[in-house]
Amino acid sequence: MSEKQGQLKDKCNGCKKSQDEGITLLRCGRCKSAKYCSTTCQKNNWYLHKDVCRARGALAEGKKWYDPFRKCRDGTSHFGDLELITWGDTTYDEGDDDHKMGWGNCFINESLQLKRKYEEEFGSDDISMYGYWPQGFRWTCCGMVGDQREGCDHHGSGPDPCQCDFCHMGRPLPDVIYNMNTLERQGLNLPRGPDPRSYNHRKAKSARIMRPAFGMPE
């Protein structure tokens, strides 16, 4: 299990000492999952544990475990479901077998090892998996990876205006983006936009300048 954010069985999540060494472990008061031998270890480990703790706390309150991760940095929120990517065998470039993607949205030659980690080490627990590999999940509202916090690019299907450059410019997604064959988008019927609520003259002007400057599709 990931020692970064997962929970260690019968070991302190902070110093990694085990009960076999004669220490007493107490569970985190909120998520009841992480274990610590002292308040010092708990405080020192909080910056690693806090995201998983919030997710388990939401689940204990009868909410979806990924509710704490919905909010984006721009103040908007993802409104779809967060799904583990359990399909694969696609590629960003036709004929480029070296970049085929597999289970969990990783390179296909590494996907079996990642799947085994999920099943055996994490006990098929999505929260622990997300703490270890958030890019292995996708948001169904926008087809973005699970750790995308820059705005939900739903192109008009969400409760708030879309924040993507194309909706700001009043343009539908170009073919080169809309037809991308990525694991995150598979099986989703995503709109093309533009979201009529999103047009912004200032942001449109900026996007028209910055996208070509950085070699991004226009």
XYZ file of N, CA and C in Angstrom:
654
model
N 0.833 -1.189 0.000
C 0.000 0.000 0.000
C 0.872 1.244 0.000
N 0.412 2.286 -0.657
C 1.181 3.510 -0.707
C 1.447 4.068 0.675
N 2.692 4.327 0.996
C 3.016 4.950 2.265
C 2.841 6.454 2.193
N 2.488 6.952 1.014
C 2.288 8.388 0.867
C 0.968 8.820 1.474
N -0.128 8.148 1.087
C -1.422 8.565 1.576
C -2.305 7.400 2.017
N -1.921 6.177 1.745
C -2.736 5.043 2.137
C -2.609 4.748 3.612
N -3.313 3.728 4.076
C -3.249 3.335 5.473
C -2.422 2.063 5.612
N -1.545 2.021 6.585
C -0.667 0.879 6.807
C -1.274 -0.024 7.871
N -1.441 -1.304 7.557
C -2.044 -2.237 8.496
C -1.139 -2.450 9.702
N -1.692 -2.194 10.898
C -0.987 -2.440 12.154
C 0.343 -1.704 12.250
N 0.451 -0.584 11.551
C 1.631 0.260 11.638
C 1.206 1.709 11.799
N 2.046 2.479 12.455
C 1.799 3.906 12.587
C 1.982 4.560 11.224
N 0.991 5.348 10.809
C 1.102 6.014 9.512
C 2.198 7.066 9.495
N 2.658 7.468 10.679
C 3.707 8.466 10.745
C 5.094 7.872 10.750
N 5.470 7.202 11.849
C 6.836 6.678 11.985
C 6.994 5.264 11.445
N 5.882 4.596 11.103
C 5.871 3.251 10.508
C 6.212 2.142 11.505
N 6.267 2.467 12.797
C 6.489 1.421 13.786
C 5.244 0.546 13.866
N 5.437 -0.731 14.169
C 4.318 -1.661 14.194
C 3.932 -2.023 15.622
N 2.736 -2.603 15.754
C 2.270 -3.040 17.069
C 3.184 -4.119 17.631
N 3.833 -4.855 16.762
C 4.748 -5.906 17.217
C 5.926 -5.335 18.010
N 6.168 -4.037 17.874
C 7.259 -3.390 18.587
C 6.817 -2.853 19.948
N 5.609 -3.233 20.360
C 5.128 -2.870 21.681
C 4.469 -1.515 21.805
N 4.105 -0.897 20.681
C 3.456 0.411 20.740
C 1.940 0.245 20.650
N 1.225 1.231 21.141
C -0.239 1.236 21.078
C -0.663 2.165 19.957
N -1.506 1.683 19.073
C -1.960 2.480 17.942
C -3.383 2.956 18.161
N -3.615 4.224 17.909
C -4.950 4.813 18.000
C -5.381 5.264 16.616
N -6.672 5.100 16.333
C -7.183 5.447 15.012
C -7.472 6.947 14.912
N -7.365 7.459 13.688
C -7.737 8.843 13.411
C -9.192 9.050 13.809
N -9.474 10.110 14.542
C -10.820 10.334 15.072
C -11.865 10.584 14.008
N -11.462 11.051 12.827
C -12.447 11.348 11.794
C -12.691 10.181 10.864
N -11.628 9.666 10.249
C -11.826 8.629 9.230
C -11.810 7.211 9.813
N -11.326 7.057 11.055
C -11.278 5.758 11.735
C -10.433 4.739 10.974
N -9.570 5.202 10.104
C -8.800 4.288 9.279
C -7.303 4.378 9.564
N -6.741 5.564 9.448
C -5.312 5.734 9.714
C -5.023 5.490 11.189
N -3.829 4.957 11.465
C -3.437 4.642 12.834
C -2.153 5.379 13.183
N -2.091 5.855 14.440
C -0.920 6.604 14.893
C -0.553 6.189 16.312
N 0.755 6.290 16.590
C 1.234 5.929 17.916
C 1.270 7.128 18.843
N 1.157 8.343 18.291
C 1.211 9.549 19.106
C 0.595 10.714 18.350
N 0.232 11.763 19.087
C -0.312 12.964 18.436
C 0.757 13.647 17.589
N 2.016 13.488 17.967
C 3.107 14.071 17.180
C 3.160 13.452 15.787
N 3.075 12.118 15.740
C 3.081 11.436 14.446
C 1.859 11.830 13.614
N 0.734 11.973 14.282
C -0.489 12.336 13.567
C -0.372 13.736 12.955
N 0.150 14.691 13.726
C 0.302 16.057 13.222
C 1.322 16.124 12.082
N 2.418 15.397 12.226
C 3.454 15.424 11.200
C 3.000 14.767 9.900
N 2.055 13.822 10.004
C 1.585 13.084 8.835
C 0.343 13.708 8.195
N -0.207 14.740 8.825
C -1.496 15.290 8.378
C -1.454 15.789 6.934
N -0.372 16.425 6.527
C -0.310 16.964 5.165
C -0.388 15.861 4.115
N -0.020 14.635 4.475
C -0.147 13.504 3.562
C -1.503 12.821 3.679
N -2.051 12.835 4.876
C -3.266 12.067 5.149
C -4.555 12.846 4.922
N -4.501 14.162 4.900
C -5.720 14.971 4.962
C -6.715 14.699 3.834
N -6.233 14.502 2.594
C -7.164 14.286 1.486
C -7.921 12.971 1.623
N -7.205 11.903 1.975
C -7.856 10.607 2.178
C -8.791 10.671 3.381
N -8.388 11.406 4.407
C -9.216 11.542 5.602
C -10.538 12.234 5.272
N -10.471 13.286 4.499
C -11.689 14.009 4.106
C -12.606 13.118 3.290
N -12.025 12.302 2.427
C -12.826 11.399 1.600
C -13.530 10.350 2.459
N -12.811 9.783 3.411
C -13.417 8.763 4.278
C -14.443 9.411 5.206
N -14.186 10.650 5.615
C -15.151 11.360 6.450
C -16.454 11.600 5.710
N -16.367 11.970 4.446
C -17.569 12.179 3.635
C -18.357 10.886 3.499
N -17.647 9.783 3.274
C -18.302 8.479 3.145
C -19.014 8.096 4.436
N -18.389 8.375 5.566
C -18.991 8.059 6.867
C -20.240 8.896 7.116
N -20.314 10.061 6.480
C -21.477 10.941 6.638
C -22.569 10.643 5.613
N -22.395 9.562 4.864
C -23.406 9.160 3.894
C -23.301 9.879 2.566
N -22.183 10.581 2.315
C -21.978 11.277 1.053
C -21.092 10.426 0.146
N -20.909 10.874 -1.076
C -19.988 10.190 -1.969
C -18.572 10.511 -1.528
N -17.688 9.525 -1.554
C -16.350 9.731 -1.016
C -15.564 10.795 -1.765
N -15.913 11.029 -3.031
C -15.159 11.997 -3.816
C -15.741 13.408 -3.771
N -16.786 13.631 -2.969
C -17.346 14.977 -2.840
C -16.300 16.032 -2.466
N -15.357 15.741 -1.545
C -14.360 16.768 -1.196
C -13.425 17.153 -2.345
N -13.401 16.348 -3.412
C -12.482 16.619 -4.512
C -13.156 17.308 -5.699
N -14.432 17.601 -5.600
C -15.167 18.161 -6.722
C -14.738 19.585 -7.078
N -14.439 20.385 -6.066
C -14.224 21.807 -6.296
C -12.922 22.081 -7.024
N -13.002 22.952 -8.039
C -11.833 23.339 -8.821
C -11.244 24.642 -8.272
N -10.036 24.932 -8.689
C -9.341 26.115 -8.182
C -10.032 27.414 -8.572
N -10.794 27.405 -9.674
C -11.459 28.627 -10.118
C -12.825 28.819 -9.460
N -13.168 27.936 -8.518
C -14.431 28.073 -7.799
C -15.567 27.264 -8.379
N -15.403 26.712 -9.589
C -16.425 25.841 -10.163
C -16.258 24.437 -9.589
N -17.153 23.538 -9.936
C -17.092 22.178 -9.398
C -17.425 21.150 -10.469
N -16.814 20.002 -10.354
C -17.233 18.852 -11.154
C -18.585 18.387 -10.620
N -19.473 18.021 -11.497
C -20.801 17.592 -11.067
C -21.091 16.142 -11.422
N -20.217 15.500 -12.190
C -20.421 14.106 -12.558
C -19.855 13.159 -11.520
N -19.804 11.891 -11.871
C -19.251 10.874 -10.975
C -17.754 10.720 -11.222
N -17.057 10.264 -10.200
C -15.637 9.963 -10.316
C -15.503 8.457 -10.461
N -14.981 8.008 -11.591
C -14.910 6.586 -11.904
C -13.471 6.124 -12.038
N -13.193 4.932 -11.521
C -11.908 4.301 -11.756
C -11.880 3.781 -13.192
N -10.825 4.074 -13.918
C -10.699 3.626 -15.311
C -10.271 2.166 -15.317
N -11.191 1.296 -15.660
C -10.935 -0.151 -15.621
C -10.884 -0.744 -17.027
N -10.750 0.097 -18.043
C -10.659 -0.351 -19.418
C -9.331 0.154 -19.985
N -9.007 -0.268 -21.185
C -7.721 0.149 -21.728
C -7.540 -0.213 -23.172
N -6.269 -0.330 -23.570
C -5.871 -0.685 -24.919
C -6.269 0.381 -25.934
N -5.811 1.577 -25.695
C -5.985 2.650 -26.672
C -4.666 3.397 -26.770
N -4.577 4.311 -27.692
C -3.327 5.052 -27.872
C -3.629 6.460 -28.339
N -2.804 7.398 -27.956
C -2.989 8.776 -28.390
C -2.575 8.953 -29.855
N -1.633 8.152 -30.311
C -1.148 8.252 -31.690
C -1.314 6.899 -32.370
N -2.002 6.882 -33.501
C -2.239 5.635 -34.215
C -0.907 4.953 -34.546
N -0.816 3.673 -34.226
C 0.384 2.909 -34.516
C 1.502 3.076 -33.510
N 1.258 3.858 -32.478
C 2.300 4.106 -31.474
C 2.078 3.169 -30.297
N 2.516 1.915 -30.432
C 2.269 0.908 -29.407
C 2.985 1.216 -28.097
N 4.072 1.975 -28.157
C 4.820 2.304 -26.944
C 4.022 3.195 -26.006
N 2.980 3.851 -26.527
C 2.195 4.752 -25.704
C 0.756 4.271 -25.524
N 0.517 2.989 -25.725
C -0.811 2.453 -25.440
C -1.090 2.535 -23.950
N -2.316 2.860 -23.618
C -2.703 3.020 -22.226
C -3.581 1.854 -21.798
N -3.438 1.420 -20.550
C -4.189 0.270 -20.055
C -4.972 0.578 -18.794
N -5.334 -0.455 -18.081
C -6.125 -0.375 -16.848
C -5.510 0.674 -15.910
N -6.382 1.538 -15.372
C -5.913 2.552 -14.440
C -5.243 3.735 -15.102
N -5.389 3.849 -16.448
C -4.847 4.991 -17.172
C -3.331 5.119 -17.013
N -2.642 3.979 -17.106
C -1.182 3.993 -17.130
C -0.736 3.216 -18.357
N 0.557 3.255 -18.668
C 1.041 2.528 -19.841
C 0.673 1.055 -19.721
N 0.276 0.470 -20.827
C -0.318 -0.855 -20.806
C 0.632 -1.923 -20.251
N 1.940 -1.716 -20.387
C 2.882 -2.698 -19.846
C 3.043 -2.584 -18.328
N 2.413 -1.561 -17.738
C 2.457 -1.387 -16.286
C 1.089 -1.601 -15.637
N 0.051 -1.778 -16.458
C -1.313 -1.800 -15.933
C -1.612 -3.030 -15.080
N -1.026 -4.179 -15.419
C -1.277 -5.384 -14.631
C -0.730 -5.224 -13.217
N 0.438 -4.624 -13.097
C 1.027 -4.376 -11.781
C 0.186 -3.397 -10.978
N -0.344 -2.364 -11.637
C -1.190 -1.383 -10.945
C -2.499 -2.018 -10.493
N -3.087 -2.854 -11.333
C -4.337 -3.538 -10.989
C -4.130 -4.470 -9.796
N -3.004 -5.151 -9.767
C -2.698 -6.039 -8.646
C -2.532 -5.231 -7.356
N -1.912 -4.082 -7.448
C -1.734 -3.214 -6.289
C -3.103 -2.786 -5.736
N -4.010 -2.416 -6.641
C -5.369 -2.013 -6.255
C -6.103 -3.143 -5.538
N -6.023 -4.335 -6.084
C -6.778 -5.466 -5.543
C -6.150 -6.048 -4.282
N -4.835 -6.214 -4.275
C -4.178 -6.919 -3.175
C -3.741 -5.980 -2.047
N -3.098 -4.884 -2.395
C -2.599 -3.987 -1.352
C -3.665 -3.044 -0.820
N -4.513 -2.537 -1.726
C -5.554 -1.602 -1.317
C -6.886 -2.278 -1.029
N -6.968 -3.606 -1.262
C -8.222 -4.308 -1.011
C -9.367 -3.788 -1.862
N -9.069 -3.369 -3.108
C -10.055 -2.806 -4.042
C -10.765 -1.591 -3.463
N -10.045 -0.832 -2.663
C -10.598 0.372 -2.030
C -10.281 1.589 -2.895
N -11.324 2.239 -3.422
C -11.121 3.356 -4.339
C -10.457 4.553 -3.665
N -10.736 4.774 -2.396
C -10.155 5.930 -1.705
C -8.639 5.796 -1.605
N -8.177 4.616 -1.205
C -6.732 4.395 -1.139
C -6.102 4.480 -2.523
N -6.811 3.961 -3.513
C -6.297 4.018 -4.878
C -6.201 5.461 -5.356
N -7.195 6.259 -5.065
C -7.176 7.660 -5.478
C -6.029 8.409 -4.795
N -5.789 8.103 -3.517
C -4.686 8.735 -2.822
C -3.347 8.408 -3.448
N -3.248 7.218 -4.023
C -1.994 6.773 -4.634
C -1.890 7.183 -6.103
N -3.005 7.080 -6.865
C -2.965 7.259 -8.312
C -4.231 7.964 -8.794
N -4.418 9.258 -8.495
C -5.655 9.956 -8.875
C -5.873 10.033 -10.380
N -4.782 9.986 -11.159
C -4.930 10.041 -12.610
C -5.508 8.759 -13.185
N -5.740 7.756 -12.341
C -6.386 6.520 -12.772
C -7.901 6.620 -12.745
N -8.428 7.794 -12.403
C -9.871 8.024 -12.346
C -10.256 9.090 -13.378
N -11.555 9.176 -13.669
C -12.039 10.224 -14.564
C -13.354 10.798 -14.036
N -13.606 12.053 -14.395
C -14.887 12.699 -14.111
C -15.800 12.477 -15.313
N -16.999 11.935 -15.064
C -17.899 11.623 -16.179
C -18.542 12.861 -16.784
N -18.492 13.995 -16.095
C -19.104 15.216 -16.614
C -18.282 15.855 -17.721
N -16.959 15.664 -17.678
C -16.087 16.363 -18.624
C -15.035 15.464 -19.266
N -14.926 14.214 -18.825
C -13.931 13.318 -19.396
C -12.512 13.713 -19.063
N -12.326 14.345 -17.898
C -10.994 14.727 -17.448
C -10.510 13.758 -16.385
N -9.188 13.708 -16.197
C -8.635 12.822 -15.178
C -9.055 13.295 -13.790
N -9.008 12.368 -12.823
C -9.555 12.626 -11.497
C -8.941 13.779 -10.737
N -7.671 14.090 -10.993
C -7.043 15.169 -10.241
C -7.083 16.500 -10.984
N -7.935 16.622 -12.015
C -8.072 17.877 -12.748
C -8.802 18.906 -11.893
N -8.113 19.973 -11.522
C -8.694 21.018 -10.673
C -8.688 22.383 -11.352
N -8.505 22.417 -12.659
C -8.425 23.693 -13.357
C -9.750 24.122 -13.969
N -10.843 23.443 -13.658
C -12.144 23.801 -14.212
C -12.794 22.615 -14.883
N -14.083 22.481 -14.723
C -14.830 21.386 -15.334
C -15.243 21.816 -16.745
N -14.560 21.296 -17.754
C -14.827 21.691 -19.135
C -15.977 20.864 -19.704
N -17.188 21.204 -19.285
C -18.365 20.415 -19.682
C -19.038 20.973 -20.928
N -18.609 22.138 -21.411
C -19.055 22.727 -22.680
C -20.568 22.931 -22.766
N -21.178 23.272 -21.636
C -22.588 23.652 -21.654
C -23.538 22.716 -20.955
N -23.060 21.576 -20.465
C -23.963 20.605 -19.845
C -24.027 20.733 -18.323
N -23.237 21.600 -17.734
C -23.174 21.709 -16.283
C -24.025 22.832 -15.721
N -24.178 22.870 -14.401
C -24.999 23.903 -13.758
C -24.354 25.284 -13.786
N -23.028 25.344 -13.935
C -22.307 26.614 -14.020
C -21.701 26.754 -15.413
N -21.408 27.983 -15.852
C -20.792 28.168 -17.168
C -19.475 27.414 -17.290
N -19.227 26.860 -18.473
C -17.972 26.167 -18.744
C -16.822 27.173 -18.711
N -15.657 26.724 -18.266
C -14.511 27.619 -18.129
C -13.416 27.358 -19.157
N -13.711 26.604 -20.208
C -12.661 26.313 -21.187
C -12.461 27.488 -22.138
N -11.294 27.536 -22.789
C -10.966 28.624 -23.707
C -11.965 28.741 -24.846
N -12.411 27.601 -25.368
C -13.272 27.633 -26.547
C -14.650 28.189 -26.215
N -15.172 27.848 -25.058
C -16.465 28.410 -24.657
C -16.329 29.902 -24.353
N -15.178 30.304 -23.804
C -14.928 31.740 -23.602
C -14.878 32.470 -24.943
N -14.354 31.793 -25.985
C -14.262 32.409 -27.313
C -15.553 32.261 -28.114
N -16.514 31.496 -27.592
C -17.754 31.275 -28.327
C -17.594 30.317 -29.484
N -16.620 29.385 -29.374
C -16.359 28.430 -30.439
C -16.611 27.000 -29.963
N -17.091 26.124 -30.861
C -17.175 24.701 -30.506
C -15.779 24.099 -30.474
N -15.622 22.960 -29.814
C -14.325 22.294 -29.773
C -13.871 21.925 -31.178
N -12.624 22.170 -31.519
C -12.126 21.764 -32.842
C -12.019 20.245 -32.930
N -12.005 19.726 -34.145
C -11.948 18.272 -34.360
C -10.764 17.636 -33.644
N -9.606 18.298 -33.653
C -8.397 17.708 -33.099
C -8.534 17.422 -31.603
N -9.400 18.157 -30.924
C -9.653 17.909 -29.497
C -10.874 17.019 -29.315
N -11.951 17.332 -30.022
C -13.196 16.596 -29.814
C -13.063 15.126 -30.179
N -12.240 14.813 -31.154
C -12.103 13.430 -31.615
C -10.927 12.696 -30.982
N -10.320 13.268 -29.954
C -9.202 12.593 -29.293
C -9.651 11.269 -28.696
N -8.882 10.214 -28.933
C -9.220 8.878 -28.448
C -8.440 8.599 -27.165
N -8.938 9.107 -26.049
C -8.270 8.909 -24.767
C -9.141 8.066 -23.847
N -8.512 7.396 -22.891
C -9.267 6.540 -21.970
C -10.287 7.332 -21.174
N -9.935 8.575 -20.814
C -10.834 9.356 -19.968
C -12.157 9.684 -20.663
N -12.141 9.708 -22.003
C -13.335 10.107 -22.750
C -14.152 8.930 -23.272
N -13.603 7.731 -23.188
C -14.285 6.581 -23.788
C -15.656 6.340 -23.166
N -16.659 6.129 -24.034
C -18.006 5.810 -23.585
C -18.822 7.001 -23.132
N -18.255 8.209 -23.189
C -18.974 9.406 -22.759
C -19.485 10.165 -23.984
N -20.706 10.655 -23.887
C -21.280 11.472 -24.951
C -21.122 12.935 -24.549
N -19.924 13.459 -24.756
C -19.608 14.805 -24.301
C -20.037 15.842 -25.336
N -20.612 16.966 -24.891
C -21.011 18.020 -25.832
C -19.800 18.724 -26.423
N -20.027 19.434 -27.486
C -18.944 20.113 -28.196
C -18.913 21.611 -27.907
N -20.010 22.130 -27.374
C -20.083 23.550 -27.084
C -20.357 24.359 -28.345
N -20.268 25.687 -28.210
C -19.849 26.405 -27.004
C -20.999 26.623 -26.020
N -20.669 26.818 -24.772
C -21.640 27.153 -23.738
C -21.997 28.633 -23.907
N -23.257 28.941 -24.213
C -23.638 30.347 -24.449
C -23.468 31.244 -23.229
N -23.361 30.646 -22.048
C -23.192 31.440 -20.826
C -21.742 31.862 -20.604
N -20.829 31.303 -21.375
C -19.410 31.400 -21.047
C -18.639 32.495 -21.777
N -19.232 33.063 -22.833
C -18.460 34.020 -23.628
C -17.949 35.167 -22.757
N -16.649 35.442 -22.904
C -16.001 36.498 -22.129
C -14.988 37.189 -23.031
N -15.239 38.445 -23.353
C -14.402 39.157 -24.322
C -12.941 39.195 -23.898
N -12.689 39.484 -22.639
C -11.305 39.581 -22.151
C -10.610 38.232 -22.221
N -11.273 37.161 -21.732
C -10.671 35.834 -21.744
C -10.545 35.291 -23.169
N -11.492 35.663 -24.033
C -11.416 35.237 -25.429
C -10.191 35.841 -26.106
N -9.944 37.113 -25.874
C -8.788 37.787 -26.457
C -7.488 37.145 -25.978
N -7.444 36.840 -24.679
C -6.254 36.200 -24.112
C -6.031 34.822 -24.720
N -7.101 34.034 -24.863
C -6.985 32.679 -25.415
C -6.503 32.708 -26.855
N -6.984 33.682 -27.639
C -6.578 33.774 -29.051
C -5.089 34.097 -29.191
N -4.538 34.772 -28.197
C -3.115 35.110 -28.223
C -2.266 33.985 -27.645
N -2.690 33.465 -26.497
C -1.859 32.518 -25.761
C -1.843 31.119 -26.359
N -2.962 30.653 -26.900
C -2.993 29.287 -27.406
C -2.001 29.085 -28.568
N -1.981 29.953 -29.579
C -0.972 29.770 -30.639
C 0.456 29.919 -30.106
N 0.636 30.823 -29.141
C 1.978 31.058 -28.604
C 2.542 29.815 -27.940
N 1.658 28.983 -27.344
C 2.102 27.761 -26.664
C 1.871 26.514 -27.516
N 1.553 26.711 -28.784
C 1.379 25.578 -29.682
C 0.150 24.739 -29.393
N -0.871 25.356 -28.815
C -2.106 24.635 -28.471
C -3.108 24.758 -29.617
N -3.987 23.755 -29.796
C -4.988 23.819 -30.862
C -5.874 25.044 -30.723
N -6.211 25.641 -31.857
C -7.065 26.840 -31.861
C -8.489 26.506 -32.274
